[in-house]
mmCIF file of C-alpha atoms in Angstrom:
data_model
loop_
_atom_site.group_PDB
_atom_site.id
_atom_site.type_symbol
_atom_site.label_atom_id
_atom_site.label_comp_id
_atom_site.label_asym_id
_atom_site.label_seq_id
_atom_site.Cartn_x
_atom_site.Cartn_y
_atom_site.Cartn_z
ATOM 1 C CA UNK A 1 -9.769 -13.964 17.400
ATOM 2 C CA UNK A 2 -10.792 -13.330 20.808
ATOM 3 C CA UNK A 3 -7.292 -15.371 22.071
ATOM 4 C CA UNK A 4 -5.497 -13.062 19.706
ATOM 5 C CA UNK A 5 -6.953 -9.989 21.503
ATOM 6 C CA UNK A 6 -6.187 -11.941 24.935
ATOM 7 C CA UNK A 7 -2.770 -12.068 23.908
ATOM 8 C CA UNK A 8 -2.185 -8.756 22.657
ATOM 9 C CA UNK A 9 -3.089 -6.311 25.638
ATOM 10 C CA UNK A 10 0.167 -6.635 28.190
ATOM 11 C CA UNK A 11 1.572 -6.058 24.801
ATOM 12 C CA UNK A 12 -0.624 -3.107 24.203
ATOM 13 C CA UNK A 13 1.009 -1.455 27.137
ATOM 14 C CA UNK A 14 4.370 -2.298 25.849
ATOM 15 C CA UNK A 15 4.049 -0.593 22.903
ATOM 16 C CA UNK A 16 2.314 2.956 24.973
ATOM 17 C CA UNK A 17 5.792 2.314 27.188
ATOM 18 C CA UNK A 18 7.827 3.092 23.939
ATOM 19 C CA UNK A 19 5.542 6.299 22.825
ATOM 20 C CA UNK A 20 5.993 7.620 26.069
ATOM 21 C CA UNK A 21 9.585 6.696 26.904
ATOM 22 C CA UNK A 22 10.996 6.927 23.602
ATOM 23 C CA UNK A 23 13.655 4.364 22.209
ATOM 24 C CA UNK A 24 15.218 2.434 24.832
ATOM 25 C CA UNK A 25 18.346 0.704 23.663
ATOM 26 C CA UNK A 26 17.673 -2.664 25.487
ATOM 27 C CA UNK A 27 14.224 -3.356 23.925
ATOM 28 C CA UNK A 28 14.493 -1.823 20.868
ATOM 29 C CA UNK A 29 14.078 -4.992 18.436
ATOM 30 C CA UNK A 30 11.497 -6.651 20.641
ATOM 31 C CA UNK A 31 9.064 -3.969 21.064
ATOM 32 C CA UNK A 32 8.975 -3.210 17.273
ATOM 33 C CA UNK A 33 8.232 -6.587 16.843
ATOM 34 C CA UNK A 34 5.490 -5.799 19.287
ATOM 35 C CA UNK A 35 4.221 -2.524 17.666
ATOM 36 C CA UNK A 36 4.456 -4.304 14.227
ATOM 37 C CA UNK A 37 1.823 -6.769 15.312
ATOM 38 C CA UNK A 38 -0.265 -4.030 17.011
ATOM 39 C CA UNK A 39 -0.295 -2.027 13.718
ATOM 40 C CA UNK A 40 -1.427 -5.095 11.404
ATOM 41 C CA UNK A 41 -3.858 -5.214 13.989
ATOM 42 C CA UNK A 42 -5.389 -2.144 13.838
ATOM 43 C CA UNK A 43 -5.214 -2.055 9.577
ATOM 44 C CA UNK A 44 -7.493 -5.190 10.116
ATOM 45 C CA UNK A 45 -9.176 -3.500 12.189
ATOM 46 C CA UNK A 46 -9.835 -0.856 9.448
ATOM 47 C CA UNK A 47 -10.593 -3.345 7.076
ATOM 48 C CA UNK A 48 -13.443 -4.144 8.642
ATOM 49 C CA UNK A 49 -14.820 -0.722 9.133
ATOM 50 C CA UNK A 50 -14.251 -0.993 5.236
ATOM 51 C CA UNK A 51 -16.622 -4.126 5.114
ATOM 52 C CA UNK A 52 -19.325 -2.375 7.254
ATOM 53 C CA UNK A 53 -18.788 0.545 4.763
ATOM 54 C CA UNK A 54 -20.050 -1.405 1.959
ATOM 55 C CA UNK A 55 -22.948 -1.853 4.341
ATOM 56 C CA UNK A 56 -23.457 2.068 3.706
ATOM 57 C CA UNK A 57 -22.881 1.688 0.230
ATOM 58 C CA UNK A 58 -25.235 -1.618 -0.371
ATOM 59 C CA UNK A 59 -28.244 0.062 1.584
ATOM 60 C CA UNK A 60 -27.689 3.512 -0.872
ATOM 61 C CA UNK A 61 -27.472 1.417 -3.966
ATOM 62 C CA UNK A 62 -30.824 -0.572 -3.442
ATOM 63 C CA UNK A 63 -32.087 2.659 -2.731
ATOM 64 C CA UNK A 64 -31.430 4.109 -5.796
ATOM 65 C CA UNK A 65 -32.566 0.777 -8.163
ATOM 66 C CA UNK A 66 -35.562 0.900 -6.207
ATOM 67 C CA UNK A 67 -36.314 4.690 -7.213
ATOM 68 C CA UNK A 68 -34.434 5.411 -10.445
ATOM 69 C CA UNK A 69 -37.870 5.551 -12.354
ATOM 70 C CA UNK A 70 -39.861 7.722 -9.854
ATOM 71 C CA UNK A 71 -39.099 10.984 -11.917
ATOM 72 C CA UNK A 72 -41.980 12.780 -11.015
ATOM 73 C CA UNK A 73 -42.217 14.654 -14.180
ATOM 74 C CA UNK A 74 -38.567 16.057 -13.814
ATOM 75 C CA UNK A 75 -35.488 15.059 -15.623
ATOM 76 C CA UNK A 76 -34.979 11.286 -16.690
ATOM 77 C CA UNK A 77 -31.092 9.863 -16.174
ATOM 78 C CA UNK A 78 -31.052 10.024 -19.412
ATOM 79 C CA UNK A 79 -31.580 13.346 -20.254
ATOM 80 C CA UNK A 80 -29.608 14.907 -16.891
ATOM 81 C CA UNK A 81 -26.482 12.816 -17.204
ATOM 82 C CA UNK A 82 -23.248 14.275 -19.491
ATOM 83 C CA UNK A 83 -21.039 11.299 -19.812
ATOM 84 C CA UNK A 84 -17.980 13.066 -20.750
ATOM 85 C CA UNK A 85 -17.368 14.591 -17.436
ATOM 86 C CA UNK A 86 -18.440 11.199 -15.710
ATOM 87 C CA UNK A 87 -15.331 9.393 -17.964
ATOM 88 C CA UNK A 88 -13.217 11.728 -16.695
ATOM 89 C CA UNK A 89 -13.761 11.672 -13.128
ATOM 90 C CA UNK A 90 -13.608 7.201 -13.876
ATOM 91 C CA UNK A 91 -10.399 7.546 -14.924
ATOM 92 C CA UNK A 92 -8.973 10.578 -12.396
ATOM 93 C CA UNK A 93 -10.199 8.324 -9.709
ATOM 94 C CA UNK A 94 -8.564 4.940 -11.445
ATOM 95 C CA UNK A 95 -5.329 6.811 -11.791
ATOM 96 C CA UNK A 96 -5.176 7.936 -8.013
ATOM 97 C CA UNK A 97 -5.754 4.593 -6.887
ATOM 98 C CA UNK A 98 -3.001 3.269 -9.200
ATOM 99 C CA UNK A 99 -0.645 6.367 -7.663
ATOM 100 C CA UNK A 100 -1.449 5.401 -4.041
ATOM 101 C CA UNK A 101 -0.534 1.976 -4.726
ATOM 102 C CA UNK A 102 2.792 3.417 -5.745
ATOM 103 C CA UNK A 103 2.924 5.623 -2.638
ATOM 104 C CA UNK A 104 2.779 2.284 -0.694
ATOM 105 C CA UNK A 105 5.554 1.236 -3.509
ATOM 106 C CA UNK A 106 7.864 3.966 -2.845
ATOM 107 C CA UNK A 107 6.956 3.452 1.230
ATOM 108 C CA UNK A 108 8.354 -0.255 1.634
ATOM 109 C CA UNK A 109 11.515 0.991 0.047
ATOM 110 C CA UNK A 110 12.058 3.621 2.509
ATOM 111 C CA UNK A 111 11.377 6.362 0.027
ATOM 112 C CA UNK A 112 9.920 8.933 1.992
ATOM 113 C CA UNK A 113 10.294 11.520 -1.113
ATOM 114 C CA UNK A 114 8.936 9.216 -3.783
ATOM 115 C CA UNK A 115 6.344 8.404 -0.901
ATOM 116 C CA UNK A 116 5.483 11.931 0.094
ATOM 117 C CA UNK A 117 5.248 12.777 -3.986
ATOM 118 C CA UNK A 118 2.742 10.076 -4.923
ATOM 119 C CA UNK A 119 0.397 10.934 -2.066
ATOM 120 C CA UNK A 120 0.254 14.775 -3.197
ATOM 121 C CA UNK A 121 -0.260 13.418 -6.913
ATOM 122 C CA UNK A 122 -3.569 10.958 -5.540
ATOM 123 C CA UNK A 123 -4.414 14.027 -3.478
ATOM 124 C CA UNK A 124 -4.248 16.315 -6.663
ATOM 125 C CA UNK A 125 -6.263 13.780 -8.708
ATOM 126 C CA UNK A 126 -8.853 13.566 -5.584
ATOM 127 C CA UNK A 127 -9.139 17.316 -5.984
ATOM 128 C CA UNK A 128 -9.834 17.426 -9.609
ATOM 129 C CA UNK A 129 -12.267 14.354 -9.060
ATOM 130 C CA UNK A 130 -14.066 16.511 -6.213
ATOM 131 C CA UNK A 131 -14.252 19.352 -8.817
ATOM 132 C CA UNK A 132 -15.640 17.801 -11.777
ATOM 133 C CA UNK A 133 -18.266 16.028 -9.106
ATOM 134 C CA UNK A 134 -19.110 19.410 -7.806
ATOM 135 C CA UNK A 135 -19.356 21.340 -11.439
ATOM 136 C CA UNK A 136 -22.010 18.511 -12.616
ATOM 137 C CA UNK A 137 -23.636 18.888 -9.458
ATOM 138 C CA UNK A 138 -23.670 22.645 -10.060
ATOM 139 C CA UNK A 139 -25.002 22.041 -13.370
ATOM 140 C CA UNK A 140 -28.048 19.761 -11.965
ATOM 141 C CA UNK A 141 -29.119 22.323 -10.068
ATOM 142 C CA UNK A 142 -28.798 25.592 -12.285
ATOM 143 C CA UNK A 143 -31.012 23.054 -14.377
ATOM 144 C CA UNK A 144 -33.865 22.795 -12.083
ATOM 145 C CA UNK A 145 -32.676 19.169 -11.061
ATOM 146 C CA UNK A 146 -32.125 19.291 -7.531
ATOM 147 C CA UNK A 147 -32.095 17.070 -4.552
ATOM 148 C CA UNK A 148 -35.884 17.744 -3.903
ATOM 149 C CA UNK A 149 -37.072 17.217 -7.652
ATOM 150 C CA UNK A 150 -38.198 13.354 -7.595
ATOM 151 C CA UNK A 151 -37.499 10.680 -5.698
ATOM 152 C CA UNK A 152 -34.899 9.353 -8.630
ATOM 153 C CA UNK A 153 -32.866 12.565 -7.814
ATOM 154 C CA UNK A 154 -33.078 12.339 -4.248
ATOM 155 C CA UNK A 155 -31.504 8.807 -4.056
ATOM 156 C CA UNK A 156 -28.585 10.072 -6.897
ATOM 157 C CA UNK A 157 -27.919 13.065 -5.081
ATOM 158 C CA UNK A 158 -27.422 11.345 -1.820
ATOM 159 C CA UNK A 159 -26.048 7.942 -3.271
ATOM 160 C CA UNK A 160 -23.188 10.140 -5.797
ATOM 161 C CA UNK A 161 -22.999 12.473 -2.848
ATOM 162 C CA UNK A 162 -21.667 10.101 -0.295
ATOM 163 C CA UNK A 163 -19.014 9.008 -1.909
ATOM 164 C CA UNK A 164 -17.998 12.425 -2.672
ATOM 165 C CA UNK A 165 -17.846 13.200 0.617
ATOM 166 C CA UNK A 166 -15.988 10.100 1.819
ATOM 167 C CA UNK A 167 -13.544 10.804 -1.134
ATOM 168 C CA UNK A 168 -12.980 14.681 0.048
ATOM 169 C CA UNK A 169 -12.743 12.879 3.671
ATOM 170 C CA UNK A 170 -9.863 11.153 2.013
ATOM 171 C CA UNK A 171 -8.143 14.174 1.171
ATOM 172 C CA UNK A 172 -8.228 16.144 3.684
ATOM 173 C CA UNK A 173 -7.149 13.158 5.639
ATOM 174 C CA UNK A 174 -4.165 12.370 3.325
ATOM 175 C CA UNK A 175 -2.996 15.811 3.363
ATOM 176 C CA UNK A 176 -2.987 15.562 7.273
ATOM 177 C CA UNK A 177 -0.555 12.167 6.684
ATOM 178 C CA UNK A 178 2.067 14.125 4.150
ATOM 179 C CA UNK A 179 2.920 16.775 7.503
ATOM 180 C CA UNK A 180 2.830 13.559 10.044
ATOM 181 C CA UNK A 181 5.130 11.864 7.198
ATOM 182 C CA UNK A 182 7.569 15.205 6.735
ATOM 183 C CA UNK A 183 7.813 15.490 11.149
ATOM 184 C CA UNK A 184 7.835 11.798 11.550
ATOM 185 C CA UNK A 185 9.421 9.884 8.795
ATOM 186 C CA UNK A 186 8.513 5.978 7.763
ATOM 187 C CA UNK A 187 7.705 4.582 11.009
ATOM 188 C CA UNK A 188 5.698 1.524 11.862
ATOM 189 C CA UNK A 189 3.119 3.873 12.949
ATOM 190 C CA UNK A 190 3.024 6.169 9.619
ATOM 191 C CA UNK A 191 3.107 2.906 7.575
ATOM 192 C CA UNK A 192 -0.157 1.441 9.223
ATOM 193 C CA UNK A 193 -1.048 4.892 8.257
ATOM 194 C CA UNK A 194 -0.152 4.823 4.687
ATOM 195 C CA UNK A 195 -1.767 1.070 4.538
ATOM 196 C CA UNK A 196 -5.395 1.833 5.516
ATOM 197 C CA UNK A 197 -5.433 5.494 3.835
ATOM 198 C CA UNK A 198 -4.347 3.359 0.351
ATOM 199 C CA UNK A 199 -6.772 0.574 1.276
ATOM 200 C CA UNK A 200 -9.573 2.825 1.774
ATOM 201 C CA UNK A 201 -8.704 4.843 -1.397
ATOM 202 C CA UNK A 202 -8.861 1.498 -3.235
ATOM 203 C CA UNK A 203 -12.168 0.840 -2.010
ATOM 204 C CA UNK A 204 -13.309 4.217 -2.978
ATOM 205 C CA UNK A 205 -12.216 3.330 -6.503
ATOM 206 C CA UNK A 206 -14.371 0.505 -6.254
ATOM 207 C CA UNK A 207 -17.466 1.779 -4.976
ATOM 208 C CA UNK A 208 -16.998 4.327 -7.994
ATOM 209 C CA UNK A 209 -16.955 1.503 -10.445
ATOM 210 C CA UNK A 210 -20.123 0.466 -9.153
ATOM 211 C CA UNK A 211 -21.191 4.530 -9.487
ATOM 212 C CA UNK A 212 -20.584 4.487 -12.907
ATOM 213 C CA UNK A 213 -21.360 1.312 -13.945
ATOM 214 C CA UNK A 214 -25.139 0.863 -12.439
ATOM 215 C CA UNK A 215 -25.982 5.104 -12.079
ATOM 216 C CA UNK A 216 -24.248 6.740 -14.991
ATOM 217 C CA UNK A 217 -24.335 3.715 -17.706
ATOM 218 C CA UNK A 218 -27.054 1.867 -17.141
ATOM 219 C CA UNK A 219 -28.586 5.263 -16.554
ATOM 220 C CA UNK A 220 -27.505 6.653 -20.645
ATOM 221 C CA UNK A 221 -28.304 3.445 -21.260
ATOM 222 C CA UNK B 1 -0.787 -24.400 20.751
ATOM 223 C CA UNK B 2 -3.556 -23.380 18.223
ATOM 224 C CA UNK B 3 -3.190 -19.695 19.286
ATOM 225 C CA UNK B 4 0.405 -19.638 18.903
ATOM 226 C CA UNK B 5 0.022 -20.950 15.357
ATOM 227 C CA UNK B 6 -2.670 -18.146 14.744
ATOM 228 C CA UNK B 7 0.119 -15.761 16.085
ATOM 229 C CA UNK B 8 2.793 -16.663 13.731
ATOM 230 C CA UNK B 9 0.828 -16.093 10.746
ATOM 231 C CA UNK B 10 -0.653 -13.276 11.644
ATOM 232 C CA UNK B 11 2.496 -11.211 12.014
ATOM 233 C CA UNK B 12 3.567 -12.477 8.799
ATOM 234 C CA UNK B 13 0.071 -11.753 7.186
ATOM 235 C CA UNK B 14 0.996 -8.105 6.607
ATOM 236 C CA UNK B 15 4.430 -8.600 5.796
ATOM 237 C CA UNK B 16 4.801 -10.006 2.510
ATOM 238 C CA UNK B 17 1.408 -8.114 1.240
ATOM 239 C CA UNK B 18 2.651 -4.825 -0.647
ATOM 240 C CA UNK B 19 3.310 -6.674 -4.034
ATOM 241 C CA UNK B 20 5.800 -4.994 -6.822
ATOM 242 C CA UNK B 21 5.450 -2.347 -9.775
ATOM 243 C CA UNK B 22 5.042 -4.828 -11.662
ATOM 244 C CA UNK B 23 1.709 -6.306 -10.101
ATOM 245 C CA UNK B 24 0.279 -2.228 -9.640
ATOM 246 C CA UNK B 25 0.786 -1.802 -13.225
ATOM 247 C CA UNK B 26 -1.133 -5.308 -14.827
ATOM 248 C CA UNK B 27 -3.984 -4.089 -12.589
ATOM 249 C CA UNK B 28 -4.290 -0.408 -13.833
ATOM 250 C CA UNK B 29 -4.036 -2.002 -17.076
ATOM 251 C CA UNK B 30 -6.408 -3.973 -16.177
ATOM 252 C CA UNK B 31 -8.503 -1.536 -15.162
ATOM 253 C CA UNK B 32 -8.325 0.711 -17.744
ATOM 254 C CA UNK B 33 -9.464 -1.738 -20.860
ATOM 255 C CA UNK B 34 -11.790 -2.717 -17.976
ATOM 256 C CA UNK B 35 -13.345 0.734 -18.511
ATOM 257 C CA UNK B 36 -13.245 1.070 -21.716
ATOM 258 C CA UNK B 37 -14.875 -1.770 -22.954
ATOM 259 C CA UNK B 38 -17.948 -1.060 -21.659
ATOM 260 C CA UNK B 39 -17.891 2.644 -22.773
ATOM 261 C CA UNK B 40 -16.661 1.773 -26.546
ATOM 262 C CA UNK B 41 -19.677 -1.460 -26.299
ATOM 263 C CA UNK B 42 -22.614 0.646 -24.215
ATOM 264 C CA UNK B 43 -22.336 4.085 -25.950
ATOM 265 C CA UNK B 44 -21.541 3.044 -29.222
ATOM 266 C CA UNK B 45 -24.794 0.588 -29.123
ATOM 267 C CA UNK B 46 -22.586 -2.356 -29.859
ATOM 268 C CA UNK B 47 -24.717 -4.233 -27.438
ATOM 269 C CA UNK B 48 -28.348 -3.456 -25.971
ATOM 270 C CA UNK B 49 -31.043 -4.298 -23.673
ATOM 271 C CA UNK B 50 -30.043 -7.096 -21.263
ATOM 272 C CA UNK B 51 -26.586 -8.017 -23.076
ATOM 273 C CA UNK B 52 -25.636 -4.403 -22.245
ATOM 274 C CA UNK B 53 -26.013 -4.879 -18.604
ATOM 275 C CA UNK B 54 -24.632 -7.984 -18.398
ATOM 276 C CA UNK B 55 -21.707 -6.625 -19.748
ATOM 277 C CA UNK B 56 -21.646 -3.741 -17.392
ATOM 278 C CA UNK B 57 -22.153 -6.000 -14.572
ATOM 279 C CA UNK B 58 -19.511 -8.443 -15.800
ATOM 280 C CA UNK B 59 -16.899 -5.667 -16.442
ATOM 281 C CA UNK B 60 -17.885 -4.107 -13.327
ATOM 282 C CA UNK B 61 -17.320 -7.464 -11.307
ATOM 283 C CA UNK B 62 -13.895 -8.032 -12.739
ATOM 284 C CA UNK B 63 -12.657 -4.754 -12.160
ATOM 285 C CA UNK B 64 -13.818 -5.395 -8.690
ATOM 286 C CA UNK B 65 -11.518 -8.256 -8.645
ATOM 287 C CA UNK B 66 -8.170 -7.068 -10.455
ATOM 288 C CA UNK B 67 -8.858 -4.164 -7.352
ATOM 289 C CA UNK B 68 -8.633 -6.670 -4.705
ATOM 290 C CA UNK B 69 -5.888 -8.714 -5.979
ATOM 291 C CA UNK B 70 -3.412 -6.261 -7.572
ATOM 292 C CA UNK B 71 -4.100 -3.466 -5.463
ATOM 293 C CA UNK B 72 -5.345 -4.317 -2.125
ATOM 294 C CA UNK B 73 -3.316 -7.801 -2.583
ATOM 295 C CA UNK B 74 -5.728 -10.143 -0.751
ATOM 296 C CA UNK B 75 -4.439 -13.252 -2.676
ATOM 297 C CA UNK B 76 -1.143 -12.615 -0.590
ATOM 298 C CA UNK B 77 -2.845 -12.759 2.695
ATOM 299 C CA UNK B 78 -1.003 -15.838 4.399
ATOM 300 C CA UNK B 79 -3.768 -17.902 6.652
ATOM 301 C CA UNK B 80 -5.980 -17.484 8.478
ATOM 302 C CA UNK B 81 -7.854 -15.450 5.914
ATOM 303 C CA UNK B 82 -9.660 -13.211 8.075
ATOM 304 C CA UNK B 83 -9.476 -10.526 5.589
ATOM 305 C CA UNK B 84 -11.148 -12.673 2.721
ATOM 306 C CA UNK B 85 -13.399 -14.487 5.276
ATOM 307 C CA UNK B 86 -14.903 -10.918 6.275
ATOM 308 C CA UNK B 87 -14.893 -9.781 2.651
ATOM 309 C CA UNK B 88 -16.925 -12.843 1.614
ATOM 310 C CA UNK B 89 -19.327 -11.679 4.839
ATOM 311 C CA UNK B 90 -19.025 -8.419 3.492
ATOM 312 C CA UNK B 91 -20.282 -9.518 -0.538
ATOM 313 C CA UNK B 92 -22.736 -11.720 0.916
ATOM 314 C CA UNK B 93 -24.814 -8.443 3.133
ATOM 315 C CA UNK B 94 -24.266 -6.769 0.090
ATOM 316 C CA UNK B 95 -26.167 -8.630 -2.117
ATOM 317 C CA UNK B 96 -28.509 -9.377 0.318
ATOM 318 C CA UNK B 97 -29.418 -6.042 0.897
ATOM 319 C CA UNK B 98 -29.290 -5.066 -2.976
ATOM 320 C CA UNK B 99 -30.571 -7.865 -4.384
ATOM 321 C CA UNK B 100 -33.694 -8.412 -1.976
ATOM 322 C CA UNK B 101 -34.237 -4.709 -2.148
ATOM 323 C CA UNK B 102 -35.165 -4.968 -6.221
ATOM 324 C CA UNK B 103 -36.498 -8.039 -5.765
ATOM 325 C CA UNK B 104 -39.232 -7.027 -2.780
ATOM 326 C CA UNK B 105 -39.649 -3.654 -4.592
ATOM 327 C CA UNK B 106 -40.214 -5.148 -8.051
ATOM 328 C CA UNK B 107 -43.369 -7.296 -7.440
ATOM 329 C CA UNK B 108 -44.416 -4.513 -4.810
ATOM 330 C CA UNK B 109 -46.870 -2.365 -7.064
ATOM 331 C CA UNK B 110 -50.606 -2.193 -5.791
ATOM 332 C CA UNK B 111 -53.103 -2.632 -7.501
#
């Protein structure tokens, strides 16, 4: 790895050369090659901030199995939990991954429309997701059940809650792609862009699955 | 000469990893009946106690899987697998941290 990095930074300045100097003729073919290799790079790159991510995730999850039973005389998972609204927001969420994957689709065949569409479809879906999230949590409250109720509710609140907020990070980062995609077009640049927005959607998906499966269902159990 | 090797594959690592409609459409399959097992088994009280969970878990685990591979396409990475290699780094902490959590916390009551 650390040879790779050697390797890469007189290229590194290449590749500034061509956002500075725009597209000169002569070098056009090698430096993409160059910026290609500096963009698969950097979506590694991300992919490890992913990895560290689950780090987040992992410490929030024990967290919660550790506490789920500490009710302190307030609402059991059972009793607070309406699975029909959790089912939806499973299968919102599964569908946006599946249409970001098809953003990516429409993306390696130079579709910018197709590609532009399918991102505002996963953005819509994020939205509704975010709104269902927020009525329940609206609910829990107006119940009595909030944050500060037990320690079961604080480790839900803040376990559910983060991934609600990385997901509405999501979206308001996706939205800020579409206007980079409409000035720029489907450049090497945008697509790295497109890659680690639909890679960290995906892993949103996943971290949901894990949401449902061990909060809300084992939870109704 | 190693490095140069290393070079080679890495540019092509991200090329040929964006898999076809085809492949995007097994996995939300997939990932639906993944989903709906569990809710038509759990809620219905098909299964209970420790069945139940292990069927959550299971389900859970696979739909984990058909993520990575249909939609995040990791089985196309070309070698070296540094995105596997840190995933497997990245499972491992995981379960570490989960996993020993419970496990200190369990046997933790006093008195």
């Amino acid at each position: 790895m650390q040879e790779r990095k050697m390797r890469l930074s007189p290229r590194e300045a290449a590749h500034t050369e061509v956002g500075h100097g725009g597209h000169s003729a002569g070098h056009h073919g090698h430096d993409e090659h160059h910026e290609h290799e500096h963009e698969s790079l950097k979506t590694f790159g991300f992919w490890l901030f992913l990895m560290t991510d689950c780090i987040l995730f992992a410490s929030l999850f024990a967290c919660y199995l550790v506490l789920h039973g500490n009710t302190n005389g307030g609402p059991t998972a059972e009793e607070l939990f309406e699975m029909p609204g959790v089912i939806a927001e499973t299968f919102i969420l599964l569908t946006s991954s599946f249409t970001s994957g098809l953003a990516v689709l429409a993306m390696h065949k130079k579709n910018l429309k197709g590609l532009i569409t399918w991102l505002a479809v996963t953005v819509l879906l994020g939205a509704s997701f975010i709104y269902l999230e927020v009525d329940e949590f609206l609910k829990m409250v107006h119940e009595g059940a909030t944050i500060s109720t037990s320690a079961f509710l604080s480790s839900f609140f803040t376990l559910v809650g983060t991934h609600g907020l990385h997901v509405s990070l999501g979206l308001c980062w996706m939205i800020g792609l579409i206007f980079q995609l409409k000035r720029h077009g489907i450049t090497p640049v945008t697509m790295r862009k497109v890659n680690v927005i639909s890679l960290y959607w995906h892993f949103l998906d996943v971290v949901w699955i894990f949401v449902f499966t061990i909060v809300y269902m084992m939870g109704v159990m | 000469m190693a490095s140069q090797q290393n070079h080679a594959d890495a540019h092509g690592a991200h090329d040929g990893g964006h898999g076809s409609l085809k492949s995007y459409v097994i996995g939300f399959v997939l990932s639906i009946v993944l989903t709906i097992i569990p809710l038509v088994l759990v809620l219905n009280d098909i299964v209970e106690g420790t069945a139940a969970k292990v069927v959550l878990l299971v389900t859970a685990f696979l739909q984990f899987v058909v993520q990575l591979v249909f939609f995040m396409h990791l089985k196309e990475e070309s070698k070296p697998r540094y995105n596997l290699m840190s995933l497997l780094l990245g499972v491992l902490l995981v379960l570490t941290i989960v996993i020993g959590s419970v496990w200190i916390m369990t046997y933790n009551k006093v008195g």
